[in-house]
């Protein structure tokens, strides 16, 4: 029985002894005090039984909580009993239940280029307590996104292709750093299976066209917009989707469209699409994480 109590309360033998002493002394002391108070109030054999019971119960229920804290102090067990009291007071509705600690979402943004989307995301979550843009991961030492990260005091990690594709080193590193989600924002390498398995359904990508059209290997940047114009489309747009093992594949989370005029060029379409991305990507990330922006 003592072993079970030790396990339940996660205490050693000596502490268990002191805790039991606290309970024993508190029990006797409460009975003694309750007797004294009843006498002091002037209850005798003629007093209504219900009054006696009411007073005794009040002392036992409420007085006990104070007495046990005082006694526990003498046995050096105040912290243990204060935690125990907090639970009781919460159950009695006399103390507010502490909101469960919400670990902030710790995001890593993967990008290879200019990083205009990364910047919008960083700015959007700047004052958000539940989301932290924790790291910018990049494969290109010349990428503008690295400067953006530095301006915002965000850690950067320059990754190396072989380690990224053939080992679990980066997945382990992200896990150790507590990264919960990965946001691809113009990241040009294919995400390896190890990373996808480690972050299943927790990696989001943005593609500058309406998938499933104009996606796949080689479909990035202006190549996409050139192909869209060449095929005579009257509209294009953006697709935000979960990342799986295949290029530009995975459940679509959000799409938005923009029209293409006859005068449009790949450059002007890129501008329209970028504007759509900046407008929607940060907000869609927040919704995907299930947070209401403060
Ligand atoms: C965006 O158009 C995005 O859709 C694509 O890469 C581009 C990145 O642009 N995946 P930026 O570096 O965020 O400006």
mmCIF file of C-alpha atoms and ligand atoms in Angstrom:
data_model
loop_
_atom_site.group_PDB
_atom_site.id
_atom_site.type_symbol
_atom_site.label_atom_id
_atom_site.label_comp_id
_atom_site.label_asym_id
_atom_site.label_seq_id
_atom_site.Cartn_x
_atom_site.Cartn_y
_atom_site.Cartn_z
ATOM 1 C CA UNK A 1 0.000 0.000 0.000
ATOM 2 C CA UNK A 2 2.826 2.406 0.868
ATOM 3 C CA UNK A 3 4.566 1.577 -2.382
ATOM 4 C CA UNK A 4 1.388 2.431 -4.301
ATOM 5 C CA UNK A 5 1.087 5.766 -2.506
ATOM 6 C CA UNK A 6 4.728 6.548 -3.243
ATOM 7 C CA UNK A 7 4.139 5.886 -6.926
ATOM 8 C CA UNK A 8 0.885 7.844 -6.982
ATOM 9 C CA UNK A 9 2.349 10.893 -5.306
ATOM 10 C CA UNK A 10 5.803 10.433 -6.817
ATOM 11 C CA UNK A 11 7.572 10.782 -3.446
ATOM 12 C CA UNK A 12 10.295 8.929 -1.576
ATOM 13 C CA UNK A 13 9.890 6.941 1.643
ATOM 14 C CA UNK A 14 10.785 9.787 4.025
ATOM 15 C CA UNK A 15 8.478 12.243 2.304
ATOM 16 C CA UNK A 16 5.654 9.729 2.395
ATOM 17 C CA UNK A 17 6.193 9.374 6.151
ATOM 18 C CA UNK A 18 6.058 13.163 6.630
ATOM 19 C CA UNK A 19 2.926 13.409 4.495
ATOM 20 C CA UNK A 20 1.195 10.720 6.523
ATOM 21 C CA UNK A 21 2.248 12.492 9.741
ATOM 22 C CA UNK A 22 0.699 15.681 8.346
ATOM 23 C CA UNK A 23 -2.591 13.893 7.673
ATOM 24 C CA UNK A 24 -2.590 12.247 11.100
ATOM 25 C CA UNK A 25 -1.815 15.425 13.044
ATOM 26 C CA UNK A 26 -4.290 17.446 10.939
ATOM 27 C CA UNK A 27 -7.051 14.905 11.628
ATOM 28 C CA UNK A 28 -6.563 15.028 15.402
ATOM 29 C CA UNK A 29 -6.055 18.782 15.443
ATOM 30 C CA UNK A 30 -9.208 19.415 13.403
ATOM 31 C CA UNK A 31 -11.244 17.206 15.733
ATOM 32 C CA UNK A 32 -9.797 19.038 18.742
ATOM 33 C CA UNK A 33 -10.419 22.501 17.274
ATOM 34 C CA UNK A 34 -13.909 21.560 16.181
ATOM 35 C CA UNK A 35 -14.674 20.374 19.756
ATOM 36 C CA UNK A 36 -13.301 23.613 21.178
ATOM 37 C CA UNK A 37 -15.268 25.794 18.805
ATOM 38 C CA UNK A 38 -18.517 23.947 19.484
ATOM 39 C CA UNK A 39 -18.015 24.439 23.221
ATOM 40 C CA UNK A 40 -17.008 28.055 22.742
ATOM 41 C CA UNK A 41 -20.123 28.778 20.681
ATOM 42 C CA UNK A 42 -22.087 27.370 23.592
ATOM 43 C CA UNK A 43 -23.657 24.283 22.049
ATOM 44 C CA UNK A 44 -24.951 21.779 24.640
ATOM 45 C CA UNK A 45 -27.278 18.767 24.718
ATOM 46 C CA UNK A 46 -30.286 21.077 24.166
ATOM 47 C CA UNK A 47 -28.914 22.565 20.956
ATOM 48 C CA UNK A 48 -30.587 21.348 17.802
ATOM 49 C CA UNK A 49 -28.647 18.406 16.334
ATOM 50 C CA UNK A 50 -28.721 19.960 12.875
ATOM 51 C CA UNK A 51 -26.856 23.059 14.104
ATOM 52 C CA UNK A 52 -24.146 20.913 15.639
ATOM 53 C CA UNK A 53 -23.743 18.909 12.449
ATOM 54 C CA UNK A 54 -23.640 22.068 10.339
ATOM 55 C CA UNK A 55 -20.914 23.673 12.429
ATOM 56 C CA UNK A 56 -18.853 20.481 12.634
ATOM 57 C CA UNK A 57 -19.123 19.922 8.891
ATOM 58 C CA UNK A 58 -18.090 23.498 8.128
ATOM 59 C CA UNK A 59 -15.037 23.103 10.311
ATOM 60 C CA UNK A 60 -14.210 19.745 8.807
ATOM 61 C CA UNK A 61 -14.651 20.858 5.233
ATOM 62 C CA UNK A 62 -13.275 24.395 5.324
ATOM 63 C CA UNK A 63 -11.169 24.539 8.499
ATOM 64 C CA UNK A 64 -9.411 21.316 7.544
ATOM 65 C CA UNK A 65 -8.003 22.906 4.397
ATOM 66 C CA UNK A 66 -6.291 25.673 6.388
ATOM 67 C CA UNK A 67 -5.178 23.444 9.226
ATOM 68 C CA UNK A 68 -3.542 20.946 6.885
ATOM 69 C CA UNK A 69 -1.521 23.712 5.258
ATOM 70 C CA UNK A 70 -0.348 24.997 8.638
ATOM 71 C CA UNK A 71 0.603 21.503 9.802
ATOM 72 C CA UNK A 72 2.304 20.642 6.514
ATOM 73 C CA UNK A 73 4.491 23.680 6.991
ATOM 74 C CA UNK A 74 5.890 22.214 10.212
ATOM 75 C CA UNK A 75 6.640 18.936 8.456
ATOM 76 C CA UNK A 76 8.290 20.740 5.542
ATOM 77 C CA UNK A 77 5.551 19.547 3.163
ATOM 78 C CA UNK A 78 3.857 22.837 2.349
ATOM 79 C CA UNK A 79 4.432 22.623 -1.434
ATOM 80 C CA UNK A 80 3.020 19.134 -1.640
ATOM 81 C CA UNK A 81 -0.113 20.081 0.261
ATOM 82 C CA UNK A 82 -0.557 23.413 -1.474
ATOM 83 C CA UNK A 83 -0.688 21.596 -4.804
ATOM 84 C CA UNK A 84 -3.161 19.158 -3.287
ATOM 85 C CA UNK A 85 -5.253 22.063 -1.933
ATOM 86 C CA UNK A 86 -5.287 23.804 -5.272
ATOM 87 C CA UNK A 87 -6.878 20.711 -6.812
ATOM 88 C CA UNK A 88 -9.533 20.570 -4.092
ATOM 89 C CA UNK A 89 -10.297 24.288 -4.254
ATOM 90 C CA UNK A 90 -10.605 24.049 -8.031
ATOM 91 C CA UNK A 91 -13.020 21.123 -7.681
ATOM 92 C CA UNK A 92 -15.050 23.134 -5.167
ATOM 93 C CA UNK A 93 -15.156 25.966 -7.697
ATOM 94 C CA UNK A 94 -13.254 28.308 -5.374
ATOM 95 C CA UNK A 95 -10.235 28.543 -7.595
ATOM 96 C CA UNK A 96 -10.023 29.076 -11.323
ATOM 97 C CA UNK A 97 -8.754 26.168 -13.348
ATOM 98 C CA UNK A 98 -5.455 27.131 -14.887
ATOM 99 C CA UNK A 99 -5.668 27.268 -18.656
ATOM 100 C CA UNK A 100 -3.674 24.378 -20.084
ATOM 101 C CA UNK A 101 -0.271 25.500 -21.202
ATOM 102 C CA UNK A 102 -0.374 25.892 -24.921
ATOM 103 C CA UNK A 103 2.926 25.283 -26.512
ATOM 104 C CA UNK A 104 3.336 27.859 -29.201
ATOM 105 C CA UNK A 105 3.401 26.556 -32.729
ATOM 106 C CA UNK A 106 7.049 26.671 -33.677
ATOM 107 C CA UNK A 107 7.390 27.120 -37.390
ATOM 108 C CA UNK A 108 10.292 26.701 -39.765
ATOM 109 C CA UNK A 109 10.020 28.476 -43.102
ATOM 110 C CA UNK A 110 11.874 26.807 -45.957
ATOM 111 C CA UNK A 111 12.768 29.156 -48.797
ATOM 112 C CA UNK A 112 15.325 29.355 -51.587
ATOM 113 C CA UNK A 113 14.938 32.838 -53.038
ATOM 114 C CA UNK A 114 13.869 36.394 -52.427
ATOM 115 C CA UNK A 115 11.600 35.476 -49.553
ATOM 116 C CA UNK A 116 8.768 37.956 -50.059
ATOM 117 C CA UNK A 117 6.267 35.367 -48.832
ATOM 118 C CA UNK A 118 8.492 34.491 -45.892
ATOM 119 C CA UNK A 119 8.610 38.173 -44.956
ATOM 120 C CA UNK A 120 4.822 38.536 -45.059
ATOM 121 C CA UNK A 121 4.436 35.456 -42.868
ATOM 122 C CA UNK A 122 7.039 36.710 -40.387
ATOM 123 C CA UNK A 123 5.324 40.100 -40.166
ATOM 124 C CA UNK A 124 1.871 38.574 -39.814
ATOM 125 C CA UNK A 125 2.855 36.459 -36.819
ATOM 126 C CA UNK A 126 5.199 38.982 -35.217
ATOM 127 C CA UNK A 127 2.942 39.775 -32.245
ATOM 128 C CA UNK A 128 1.192 36.446 -32.104
ATOM 129 C CA UNK A 129 1.952 34.572 -28.908
ATOM 130 C CA UNK A 130 0.812 31.170 -30.119
ATOM 131 C CA UNK A 131 2.937 31.110 -33.242
ATOM 132 C CA UNK A 132 6.637 31.601 -33.427
ATOM 133 C CA UNK A 133 8.511 31.747 -36.688
ATOM 134 C CA UNK A 134 11.468 30.029 -35.205
ATOM 135 C CA UNK A 135 13.803 29.360 -38.072
ATOM 136 C CA UNK A 136 14.366 30.075 -41.731
ATOM 137 C CA UNK A 137 15.827 27.114 -43.577
ATOM 138 C CA UNK A 138 17.539 27.800 -46.863
ATOM 139 C CA UNK A 139 19.549 25.901 -49.465
ATOM 140 C CA UNK A 140 21.047 28.933 -51.174
ATOM 141 C CA UNK A 141 23.676 31.094 -49.433
ATOM 142 C CA UNK A 142 22.840 34.046 -51.761
ATOM 143 C CA UNK A 143 19.100 34.005 -51.084
ATOM 144 C CA UNK A 144 17.459 37.253 -50.024
ATOM 145 C CA UNK A 145 15.373 35.363 -47.478
ATOM 146 C CA UNK A 146 18.486 35.007 -45.300
ATOM 147 C CA UNK A 147 18.739 38.802 -44.965
ATOM 148 C CA UNK A 148 15.046 39.027 -44.159
ATOM 149 C CA UNK A 149 15.490 36.445 -41.397
ATOM 150 C CA UNK A 150 18.441 38.383 -39.963
ATOM 151 C CA UNK A 151 16.502 41.651 -39.984
ATOM 152 C CA UNK A 152 13.838 39.945 -37.915
ATOM 153 C CA UNK A 153 16.307 38.182 -35.621
ATOM 154 C CA UNK A 154 15.226 34.777 -36.780
ATOM 155 C CA UNK A 155 17.646 31.862 -36.744
ATOM 156 C CA UNK A 156 18.787 30.644 -40.118
ATOM 157 C CA UNK A 157 19.979 27.250 -41.221
ATOM 158 C CA UNK A 158 21.815 26.722 -44.483
ATOM 159 C CA UNK A 159 21.229 23.137 -45.485
ATOM 160 C CA UNK A 160 23.404 20.831 -47.484
ATOM 161 C CA UNK A 161 21.828 18.676 -50.196
ATOM 162 C CA UNK A 162 23.367 15.299 -49.366
ATOM 163 C CA UNK A 163 22.565 15.537 -45.673
ATOM 164 C CA UNK A 164 19.060 16.774 -46.504
ATOM 165 C CA UNK A 165 18.292 13.963 -48.934
ATOM 166 C CA UNK A 166 20.158 11.039 -47.487
ATOM 167 C CA UNK A 167 20.101 11.372 -43.717
ATOM 168 C CA UNK A 168 17.654 12.124 -40.949
ATOM 169 C CA UNK A 169 19.996 14.693 -39.442
ATOM 170 C CA UNK A 170 17.832 17.737 -40.194
ATOM 171 C CA UNK A 171 14.613 16.021 -39.148
ATOM 172 C CA UNK A 172 16.246 15.200 -35.822
ATOM 173 C CA UNK A 173 17.529 18.742 -35.493
ATOM 174 C CA UNK A 174 14.054 20.212 -36.125
ATOM 175 C CA UNK A 175 12.496 17.798 -33.656
ATOM 176 C CA UNK A 176 15.125 18.648 -31.041
ATOM 177 C CA UNK A 177 14.464 22.346 -31.569
ATOM 178 C CA UNK A 178 10.744 21.674 -31.031
ATOM 179 C CA UNK A 179 9.667 22.735 -34.521
ATOM 180 C CA UNK A 180 6.039 21.718 -34.952
ATOM 181 C CA UNK A 181 5.247 22.737 -38.531
ATOM 182 C CA UNK A 182 7.099 23.505 -41.746
ATOM 183 C CA UNK A 183 6.064 26.185 -44.225
ATOM 184 C CA UNK A 184 7.488 26.038 -47.720
ATOM 185 C CA UNK A 185 7.626 29.480 -49.297
ATOM 186 C CA UNK A 186 9.483 29.255 -52.573
ATOM 187 C CA UNK A 187 11.632 26.289 -51.565
ATOM 188 C CA UNK A 188 13.079 24.649 -54.665
ATOM 189 C CA UNK A 189 14.265 21.274 -53.405
ATOM 190 C CA UNK A 190 11.932 18.327 -53.176
ATOM 191 C CA UNK A 191 11.243 17.484 -49.548
ATOM 192 C CA UNK A 192 12.647 13.991 -48.837
ATOM 193 C CA UNK A 193 10.502 11.187 -47.484
ATOM 194 C CA UNK A 194 12.194 11.186 -44.084
ATOM 195 C CA UNK A 195 11.116 14.796 -43.554
ATOM 196 C CA UNK A 196 7.579 14.079 -44.791
ATOM 197 C CA UNK A 197 7.292 11.104 -42.445
ATOM 198 C CA UNK A 198 8.595 13.159 -39.536
ATOM 199 C CA UNK A 199 6.150 15.964 -40.282
ATOM 200 C CA UNK A 200 3.203 14.127 -41.879
ATOM 201 C CA UNK A 201 0.403 16.627 -42.647
ATOM 202 C CA UNK A 202 2.430 19.348 -40.967
ATOM 203 C CA UNK A 203 4.147 20.726 -44.068
ATOM 204 C CA UNK A 204 2.402 23.352 -46.153
ATOM 205 C CA UNK A 205 3.430 24.615 -49.583
ATOM 206 C CA UNK A 206 2.317 27.428 -51.846
ATOM 207 C CA UNK A 207 2.323 26.977 -55.596
ATOM 208 C CA UNK A 208 1.881 29.900 -58.010
ATOM 209 C CA UNK A 209 -0.815 28.262 -60.162
ATOM 210 C CA UNK A 210 -4.084 26.382 -59.891
ATOM 211 C CA UNK A 211 -3.001 22.792 -59.202
ATOM 212 C CA UNK A 212 -3.302 20.118 -60.452
ATOM 213 C CA UNK A 213 -2.479 22.127 -63.584
ATOM 214 C CA UNK A 214 0.932 23.674 -64.115
ATOM 215 C CA UNK A 215 2.638 21.783 -61.323
ATOM 216 C CA UNK A 216 5.308 19.123 -61.060
ATOM 217 C CA UNK A 217 9.032 18.978 -61.619
ATOM 218 C CA UNK A 218 10.479 22.070 -63.301
ATOM 219 C CA UNK A 219 7.286 24.069 -62.706
ATOM 220 C CA UNK A 220 8.541 26.912 -60.571
ATOM 221 C CA UNK A 221 8.874 30.694 -60.822
ATOM 222 C CA UNK A 222 8.415 32.182 -64.291
ATOM 223 C CA UNK A 223 8.299 28.725 -65.917
ATOM 224 C CA UNK A 224 4.834 28.365 -64.432
ATOM 225 C CA UNK A 225 3.558 31.742 -65.647
ATOM 226 C CA UNK A 226 5.064 31.235 -69.116
ATOM 227 C CA UNK A 227 3.299 27.884 -69.423
ATOM 228 C CA UNK A 228 0.029 29.374 -68.207
ATOM 229 C CA UNK A 229 0.132 32.177 -70.807
ATOM 230 C CA UNK A 230 1.303 29.875 -73.588
ATOM 231 C CA UNK A 231 -1.681 27.616 -73.025
ATOM 232 C CA UNK A 232 -4.081 30.577 -73.388
ATOM 233 C CA UNK A 233 -5.586 30.427 -69.895
ATOM 234 C CA UNK A 234 -7.949 33.192 -68.935
ATOM 235 C CA UNK A 235 -7.195 32.824 -65.266
ATOM 236 C CA UNK A 236 -4.514 31.566 -62.955
ATOM 237 C CA UNK A 237 -4.021 31.705 -59.197
ATOM 238 C CA UNK A 238 -2.436 30.111 -56.176
ATOM 239 C CA UNK A 239 -2.725 26.762 -54.473
ATOM 240 C CA UNK A 240 -1.843 26.176 -50.841
ATOM 241 C CA UNK A 241 -1.562 22.469 -50.140
ATOM 242 C CA UNK A 242 -0.212 19.853 -47.791
ATOM 243 C CA UNK A 243 3.046 18.333 -48.919
ATOM 244 C CA UNK A 244 3.365 14.646 -49.637
ATOM 245 C CA UNK A 245 5.947 12.478 -51.404
ATOM 246 C CA UNK A 246 5.093 13.870 -54.863
ATOM 247 C CA UNK A 247 5.869 17.235 -56.419
ATOM 248 C CA UNK A 248 3.069 19.802 -56.009
ATOM 249 C CA UNK A 249 0.696 17.126 -54.798
ATOM 250 C CA UNK A 250 -1.185 16.651 -51.519
ATOM 251 C CA UNK A 251 -4.499 17.854 -50.145
ATOM 252 C CA UNK A 252 -5.459 21.332 -51.279
ATOM 253 C CA UNK A 253 -6.064 23.667 -48.364
ATOM 254 C CA UNK A 254 -6.854 26.837 -50.280
ATOM 255 C CA UNK A 255 -7.019 28.256 -53.801
ATOM 256 C CA UNK A 256 -7.597 31.761 -55.094
ATOM 257 C CA UNK A 257 -7.789 32.950 -58.681
ATOM 258 C CA UNK A 258 -6.863 36.011 -60.698
ATOM 259 C CA UNK A 259 -7.765 36.797 -64.298
ATOM 260 C CA UNK A 260 -5.292 36.999 -67.164
ATOM 261 C CA UNK A 261 -5.695 39.780 -69.722
ATOM 262 C CA UNK A 262 -4.429 39.756 -73.286
ATOM 263 C CA UNK A 263 -1.761 42.279 -72.391
ATOM 264 C CA UNK A 264 -0.373 40.150 -69.558
ATOM 265 C CA UNK A 265 3.192 38.864 -69.684
ATOM 266 C CA UNK A 266 4.841 36.260 -67.425
ATOM 267 C CA UNK A 267 6.207 39.147 -65.372
ATOM 268 C CA UNK A 268 2.844 40.854 -64.889
ATOM 269 C CA UNK A 269 1.164 37.539 -64.094
ATOM 270 C CA UNK A 270 3.925 36.839 -61.551
ATOM 271 C CA UNK A 271 3.133 40.189 -59.913
ATOM 272 C CA UNK A 272 -0.593 39.437 -59.720
ATOM 273 C CA UNK A 273 0.082 35.990 -58.310
ATOM 274 C CA UNK A 274 2.566 37.328 -55.766
ATOM 275 C CA UNK A 275 -0.020 39.837 -54.569
ATOM 276 C CA UNK A 276 -2.514 36.993 -54.079
ATOM 277 C CA UNK A 277 0.092 34.961 -52.195
ATOM 278 C CA UNK A 278 0.960 37.811 -49.850
ATOM 279 C CA UNK A 279 -2.693 38.473 -49.191
ATOM 280 C CA UNK A 280 -3.663 34.891 -48.389
ATOM 281 C CA UNK A 281 -0.724 32.730 -47.328
ATOM 282 C CA UNK A 282 -0.210 34.089 -43.772
ATOM 283 C CA UNK A 283 -3.939 34.034 -43.018
ATOM 284 C CA UNK A 284 -4.376 30.525 -44.420
ATOM 285 C CA UNK A 285 -1.468 29.314 -42.269
ATOM 286 C CA UNK A 286 -3.171 30.725 -39.169
ATOM 287 C CA UNK A 287 -6.431 29.018 -40.100
ATOM 288 C CA UNK A 288 -4.652 25.759 -40.865
ATOM 289 C CA UNK A 289 -3.030 25.868 -37.421
ATOM 290 C CA UNK A 290 -6.461 26.494 -35.963
ATOM 291 C CA UNK A 291 -5.616 29.755 -34.273
ATOM 292 C CA UNK A 292 -7.606 32.909 -34.153
ATOM 293 C CA UNK A 293 -5.325 35.809 -34.779
ATOM 294 C CA UNK A 294 -5.042 38.082 -31.708
HETATM 295 C C1 LIG B 1 6.216 32.076 -54.933
HETATM 296 O O1 LIG B 1 5.618 32.466 -56.111
HETATM 297 C C2 LIG B 1 5.731 30.724 -54.519
HETATM 298 O O2 LIG B 1 4.446 30.443 -54.949
HETATM 299 C C3 LIG B 1 6.694 29.801 -55.190
HETATM 300 O O3 LIG B 1 7.914 30.465 -55.122
HETATM 301 C C4 LIG B 1 7.706 31.860 -55.100
HETATM 302 C C5 LIG B 1 8.495 32.425 -53.953
HETATM 303 O O4 LIG B 1 8.552 33.812 -53.982
HETATM 304 N N1 LIG B 1 6.667 28.504 -54.581
HETATM 305 P P1 LIG B 1 9.208 34.627 -52.777
HETATM 306 O O5 LIG B 1 10.632 34.141 -52.633
HETATM 307 O O6 LIG B 1 8.402 34.348 -51.571
HETATM 308 O O7 LIG B 1 9.134 36.047 -53.206
#
